[in-house]
Coordinates of C-alpha atoms in Angstrom, one line a residue:
M8 CA -35.0 140.5 69.9
E9 CA -34.8 143.5 68.0
N10 CA -37.4 146.2 68.4
Y11 CA -39.3 146.1 65.5
I12 CA -40.0 142.5 66.3
K13 CA -40.7 143.4 69.3
I14 CA -43.4 146.1 68.4
L15 CA -45.0 143.1 66.0
Y16 CA -45.1 140.8 69.4
K17 CA -47.4 143.8 71.0
K18 CA -49.2 144.1 68.0
F19 CA -50.2 140.8 67.8
L20 CA -51.1 139.8 71.7
Y21 CA -53.7 143.0 71.2
G22 CA -54.8 142.0 68.3
K23 CA -53.5 144.8 65.9
I24 CA -51.4 142.9 63.8
S25 CA -51.9 143.0 59.9
K26 CA -51.5 139.4 57.9
D27 CA -48.5 141.0 56.9
E28 CA -46.8 141.8 60.0
F29 CA -48.1 137.9 61.7
L30 CA -46.0 136.1 58.6
E31 CA -42.9 138.4 59.0
M32 CA -42.8 138.1 63.0
R33 CA -43.5 134.5 62.5
H34 CA -40.5 134.1 60.1
E35 CA -38.5 135.8 62.5
I36 CA -39.3 133.9 65.5
N37 CA -38.7 130.2 63.5
S38 CA -35.6 131.2 62.7
L39 CA -34.5 132.7 66.3
S40 CA -31.6 130.2 67.6
N41 CA -29.4 133.2 70.0
Q42 CA -30.9 131.9 73.8
E43 CA -30.5 135.2 74.6
I44 CA -33.2 136.6 71.8
V45 CA -35.4 134.0 73.3
D46 CA -35.4 134.7 76.6
D47 CA -36.7 138.2 75.6
V48 CA -39.5 136.8 73.9
A49 CA -40.4 135.0 77.2
E50 CA -40.2 138.6 79.1
E51 CA -41.9 140.2 76.3
W52 CA -44.5 136.9 76.9
D53 CA -44.9 137.6 80.9
E54 CA -44.5 141.7 81.0
N55 CA -48.2 142.2 78.0
M56 CA -49.9 138.8 79.2
I57 CA -50.9 140.9 82.9
S58 CA -51.4 143.7 80.7
E59 CA -54.6 145.4 81.9
K60 CA -54.6 146.2 78.5
L61 CA -55.8 143.2 77.1
A62 CA -59.3 141.7 78.0
E63 CA -59.4 138.4 80.2
E64 CA -61.4 136.5 77.7
D65 CA -58.8 137.6 74.9
K66 CA -56.1 136.7 77.6
K67 CA -57.6 132.7 77.5
Q68 CA -57.5 132.3 74.2
I69 CA -54.2 133.1 73.7
R70 CA -53.4 131.4 76.7
A71 CA -55.5 128.2 75.0
K72 CA -53.9 128.2 72.0
L73 CA -49.6 128.9 72.7
N74 CA -49.8 126.1 76.1
F75 CA -48.2 124.0 75.1
F76 CA -44.1 122.6 75.3
I77 CA -42.2 120.2 72.9
E78 CA -40.1 117.4 74.1
N79 CA -37.4 116.8 71.9
D80 CA -35.0 113.6 73.2
K81 CA -32.1 116.0 71.6
K82 CA -32.6 119.0 73.5
R83 CA -33.7 116.8 76.7
L84 CA -30.6 118.6 79.1
F85 CA -32.6 122.6 77.9
R86 CA -36.3 121.1 78.4
K87 CA -36.7 122.9 82.2
R88 CA -36.2 126.1 80.5
M89 CA -38.1 124.9 77.0
M90 CA -41.4 124.2 78.9
Q91 CA -40.8 127.9 80.1
I92 CA -40.8 129.4 76.4
A93 CA -42.4 127.2 74.3
A94 CA -45.6 128.7 75.0
V95 CA -44.6 131.9 72.5
V96 CA -41.6 130.2 70.1
I97 CA -43.2 126.8 69.1
P98 CA -46.4 127.9 68.6
F99 CA -44.8 129.6 65.4
V100 CA -43.3 126.4 63.9
F101 CA -46.5 124.0 64.5
I102 CA -50.1 126.2 64.6
I103 CA -50.1 126.2 60.8
S104 CA -53.6 128.2 61.1
A105 CA -54.8 128.9 64.5
F106 CA -55.7 132.2 63.0
L107 CA -57.7 133.7 60.2
Y108 CA -57.7 137.3 59.1
V109 CA -61.0 138.9 58.5
Q110 CA -61.0 142.3 55.4
Q111 CA -60.3 144.1 59.2
P112 CA -56.9 143.9 59.4
T113 CA -57.6 144.7 63.5
N114 CA -59.7 141.8 63.9
I115 CA -58.4 138.3 64.3
V116 CA -61.8 135.2 64.3
E117 CA -60.5 132.0 66.0
K118 CA -61.1 129.0 63.1
D119 CA -59.4 126.0 63.3
F120 CA -57.1 125.0 66.0
V121 CA -53.8 123.3 64.4
V122 CA -50.9 121.6 66.2
V123 CA -48.1 119.9 64.1
V124 CA -45.1 117.8 65.4
K125 CA -43.0 116.7 63.9
Q126 CA -40.8 113.3 63.4
G127 CA -38.1 113.0 66.7
D128 CA -40.6 115.4 68.6
R129 CA -43.6 115.0 71.4
A130 CA -45.9 117.6 72.5
Q131 CA -48.4 118.4 74.8
V132 CA -51.2 121.2 73.8
T133 CA -54.5 122.6 75.9
L134 CA -57.6 122.6 73.6
P135 CA -60.0 125.5 74.1
D136 CA -62.2 123.4 75.6
Q137 CA -59.5 122.6 78.0
S138 CA -59.2 119.7 77.2
K139 CA -55.6 118.2 77.7
V140 CA -53.8 116.3 74.4
W141 CA -50.4 114.4 74.0
M142 CA -49.7 114.2 70.9
N143 CA -46.7 111.5 69.7
S144 CA -44.1 112.3 67.0
N145 CA -45.0 112.9 62.9
S146 CA -48.9 113.8 64.4
K147 CA -51.1 116.2 63.4
L148 CA -54.7 117.4 65.5
V149 CA -57.0 120.2 63.7
Y150 CA -59.6 121.2 66.5
K151 CA -63.4 122.7 65.6
A152 CA -65.4 124.4 68.5
G153 CA -68.8 125.2 68.2
K154 CA -70.1 123.8 65.1
N155 CA -73.5 122.5 66.0
N156 CA -71.9 122.6 70.2
I157 CA -70.2 120.1 69.3
R158 CA -66.4 119.5 69.8
E159 CA -64.9 117.8 66.6
V160 CA -61.1 117.2 66.6
Q161 CA -59.4 115.4 63.3
L162 CA -56.4 113.2 64.1
I163 CA -53.2 111.5 61.8
G164 CA -51.1 110.2 64.2
E165 CA -51.0 109.2 67.5
A166 CA -52.4 111.2 70.5
F167 CA -53.8 110.4 74.4
F168 CA -56.4 112.7 75.0
K169 CA -58.0 113.9 78.6
V170 CA -61.3 114.9 77.7
F171 CA -63.0 118.2 79.6
K172 CA -66.5 117.3 80.8
D173 CA -69.1 119.0 78.8
K174 CA -72.2 116.6 78.8
S175 CA -74.0 119.2 76.7
R176 CA -70.9 119.6 74.1
P177 CA -69.9 115.7 72.7
F178 CA -66.3 115.3 71.7
I179 CA -65.8 113.5 68.6
V180 CA -62.5 112.8 66.8
S181 CA -62.2 111.4 63.8
A182 CA -59.2 109.3 62.3
N183 CA -58.6 107.9 58.9
N184 CA -63.2 106.7 58.8
I185 CA -63.2 105.7 62.9
Q186 CA -65.5 108.3 64.8
V187 CA -64.9 108.1 68.7
E188 CA -67.3 110.0 70.5
V189 CA -66.4 110.8 74.3
L190 CA -68.4 113.0 76.9
G191 CA -65.5 112.9 79.5
T192 CA -62.8 110.0 79.8
S193 CA -59.3 109.5 79.2
F194 CA -58.2 107.2 76.1
N195 CA -55.5 107.0 73.0
V196 CA -55.9 107.0 68.9
K197 CA -53.5 105.6 67.1
A198 CA -54.1 106.5 63.5
R199 CA -50.5 106.2 61.2
S200 CA -50.3 108.4 57.9
G201 CA -50.1 105.2 55.4
S202 CA -51.4 102.6 57.7
D203 CA -54.7 100.9 57.2
I204 CA -54.8 99.6 61.1
I205 CA -56.7 102.6 63.7
E206 CA -56.3 101.3 67.1
T207 CA -58.2 102.9 70.1
S208 CA -57.3 102.0 73.8
L209 CA -59.4 103.7 76.7
V210 CA -58.1 104.2 80.0
E211 CA -60.4 105.2 81.8
G212 CA -64.8 106.4 81.4
S213 CA -66.0 104.8 78.1
I214 CA -66.3 105.8 74.1
K215 CA -68.2 105.0 71.5
L216 CA -67.2 103.8 68.0
S217 CA -68.6 104.1 64.6
A218 CA -67.7 104.0 60.9
S219 CA -69.4 104.6 58.3
E220 CA -68.6 100.6 56.9
L221 CA -69.6 99.2 60.6
S222 CA -73.0 98.4 60.5
Q223 CA -73.5 99.0 64.7
D224 CA -71.1 101.0 66.5
Y225 CA -69.2 99.9 69.3
I226 CA -68.4 100.8 72.8
L227 CA -65.2 100.5 74.9
K228 CA -64.6 100.0 78.3
P229 CA -60.9 100.5 80.4
N230 CA -58.5 98.2 79.8
E231 CA -60.1 97.6 75.8
K232 CA -58.7 98.3 72.5
A233 CA -60.6 98.9 69.5
V234 CA -58.2 98.0 66.3
Y235 CA -60.0 98.6 63.1
S236 CA -59.2 98.0 59.7
N237 CA -59.9 100.1 56.8
N238 CA -58.6 97.2 54.3
S239 CA -61.1 94.3 55.7
K240 CA -63.5 97.1 57.5
I241 CA -63.2 94.9 60.3
L242 CA -63.4 96.1 64.2
K243 CA -62.3 93.6 67.2
I244 CA -62.1 94.6 70.4
V245 CA -59.3 93.4 72.7
S246 CA -58.2 93.7 76.4
T247 CA -54.6 95.9 76.8
D248 CA -52.0 96.8 78.6
N249 CA -52.6 100.8 79.0
E250 CA -49.3 101.2 80.4
V251 CA -47.3 100.0 77.2
E252 CA -50.2 102.1 75.3
T253 CA -49.8 105.5 76.6
A254 CA -46.1 104.7 77.5
W255 CA -44.8 107.5 74.7
K256 CA -46.6 110.6 76.9
D257 CA -44.5 109.8 79.2
N258 CA -41.6 110.4 77.5
K259 CA -40.9 106.5 77.5
L260 CA -40.5 104.3 74.8
Q261 CA -41.6 101.0 75.2
F262 CA -42.7 98.1 72.9
K263 CA -44.4 94.4 74.3
S264 CA -44.3 91.5 71.7
E265 CA -44.4 93.7 68.5
R266 CA -42.7 93.1 64.7
F267 CA -39.2 93.9 64.5
A268 CA -39.8 95.2 61.0
D269 CA -42.7 97.3 63.0
V270 CA -39.9 98.4 66.2
V271 CA -37.5 100.1 63.1
K272 CA -40.8 102.3 62.1
R273 CA -41.3 102.8 66.2
L274 CA -37.2 103.7 66.4
E275 CA -37.8 106.8 63.1
E276 CA -40.5 108.1 64.6
W277 CA -39.2 108.5 68.1
Y278 CA -35.7 110.2 67.2
G279 CA -36.6 111.3 63.9
V280 CA -34.2 109.4 61.8
K281 CA -34.0 107.1 58.8
I282 CA -33.6 103.6 59.3
I283 CA -32.7 100.8 56.8
S284 CA -32.6 97.6 57.5
K285 CA -31.2 94.8 56.4
C286 CA -32.5 92.0 58.7
P287 CA -34.8 90.0 56.1
K288 CA -34.6 86.7 58.5
I289 CA -36.2 89.0 61.7
E290 CA -38.4 91.3 60.3
N291 CA -41.3 89.4 62.1
D292 CA -39.7 88.2 65.2
L293 CA -42.1 89.6 68.2
M294 CA -39.4 92.1 70.7
S295 CA -40.2 93.7 73.5
G296 CA -37.8 97.1 75.6
A297 CA -38.8 99.7 77.4
F298 CA -36.5 102.8 76.9
K299 CA -37.0 106.3 78.9
G300 CA -34.8 109.2 78.1
E301 CA -32.4 107.4 76.7
S302 CA -30.4 107.8 73.6
L303 CA -30.4 106.3 69.6
E304 CA -27.0 104.9 70.9
T305 CA -28.1 103.1 73.7
V306 CA -31.3 101.6 72.2
L307 CA -29.0 100.4 69.2
E308 CA -26.4 99.1 71.7
T309 CA -29.1 97.1 73.2
F310 CA -30.5 95.2 70.0
R311 CA -26.9 94.2 69.5
I312 CA -26.5 92.7 73.2
Q313 CA -29.9 91.4 73.6
Y314 CA -30.7 90.2 69.3
K315 CA -26.8 90.4 68.4
I316 CA -28.8 93.3 65.1
R317 CA -25.2 95.6 64.8
Y318 CA -25.6 98.9 62.6
T319 CA -23.6 101.2 61.4
N320 CA -24.3 105.0 61.7
K321 CA -24.2 106.9 58.4
G322 CA -24.4 110.6 59.2
D323 CA -26.7 111.9 61.9
T324 CA -30.2 110.9 60.3
L325 CA -29.4 107.4 58.8
V326 CA -29.2 104.3 60.4
V327 CA -27.9 100.6 58.7
L328 CA -29.1 97.3 60.8
Y329 CA -27.4 93.7 60.0
N330 CA -27.1 90.4 61.9

């Protein structure tokens, strides 16, 4: 790493970086590709985070902001190393507005904590309140703390939450007109952009669901799933298989009796590719499958054998399906 960028990085750790310097540093970090440079970043992190000059509370806040990693299927051979360095490199790519600068450039005021996970990636993040969140691909999370003593999260996409228990500070997830309120529990929320369906599955504990269009609140019990439609304004509670609902957070692509058209969308998000389906006759056919750490090629070969679906690769990011 160039010495100048090291200097900027240290200024960032100590809260003495200006807005322009921060943007410059983030730009440089985003463009890093050399493994030796990445190693230098991780080394700087380790050295500075144990410095007595940095207040313990500052360390805690910085760790909370930077403590997440991205699992990319294309880079799974390097996963262990990436988990060590992602706390340094990835935040500059995916944290959009974790810091808000005030008039004095030496002060950084914590505002919204934002994480964006691009298509084809998964992420794990520890929120400032120590709640843990696993985020699926093509998802965005905004954490707002301190307002009326409420922990508020806004979600677009899919995420699994393991909420740090704090009875004095309710934890509320807002996802496309549905509010999920908890005290301490584990649950999954799916609210994909462009879809009118919001799904909430409860693993343990209890949660309350509400919406302005609903005449009452609903309490969810473990192994139940609430399915709400923004179009019909109807909420249904059904039994669910949480192993299937939350398999994605363990890097497992699993679908059970899902429409072929929906499975294609899952594959697009999971692998970060565009898939054109020319199989209109089987769009509504139900399919099941489970793949952990498998390549897209392996999944498509399985489809070819089991469902007689042929495929053609058009470059690295486009696949065409036939039957």
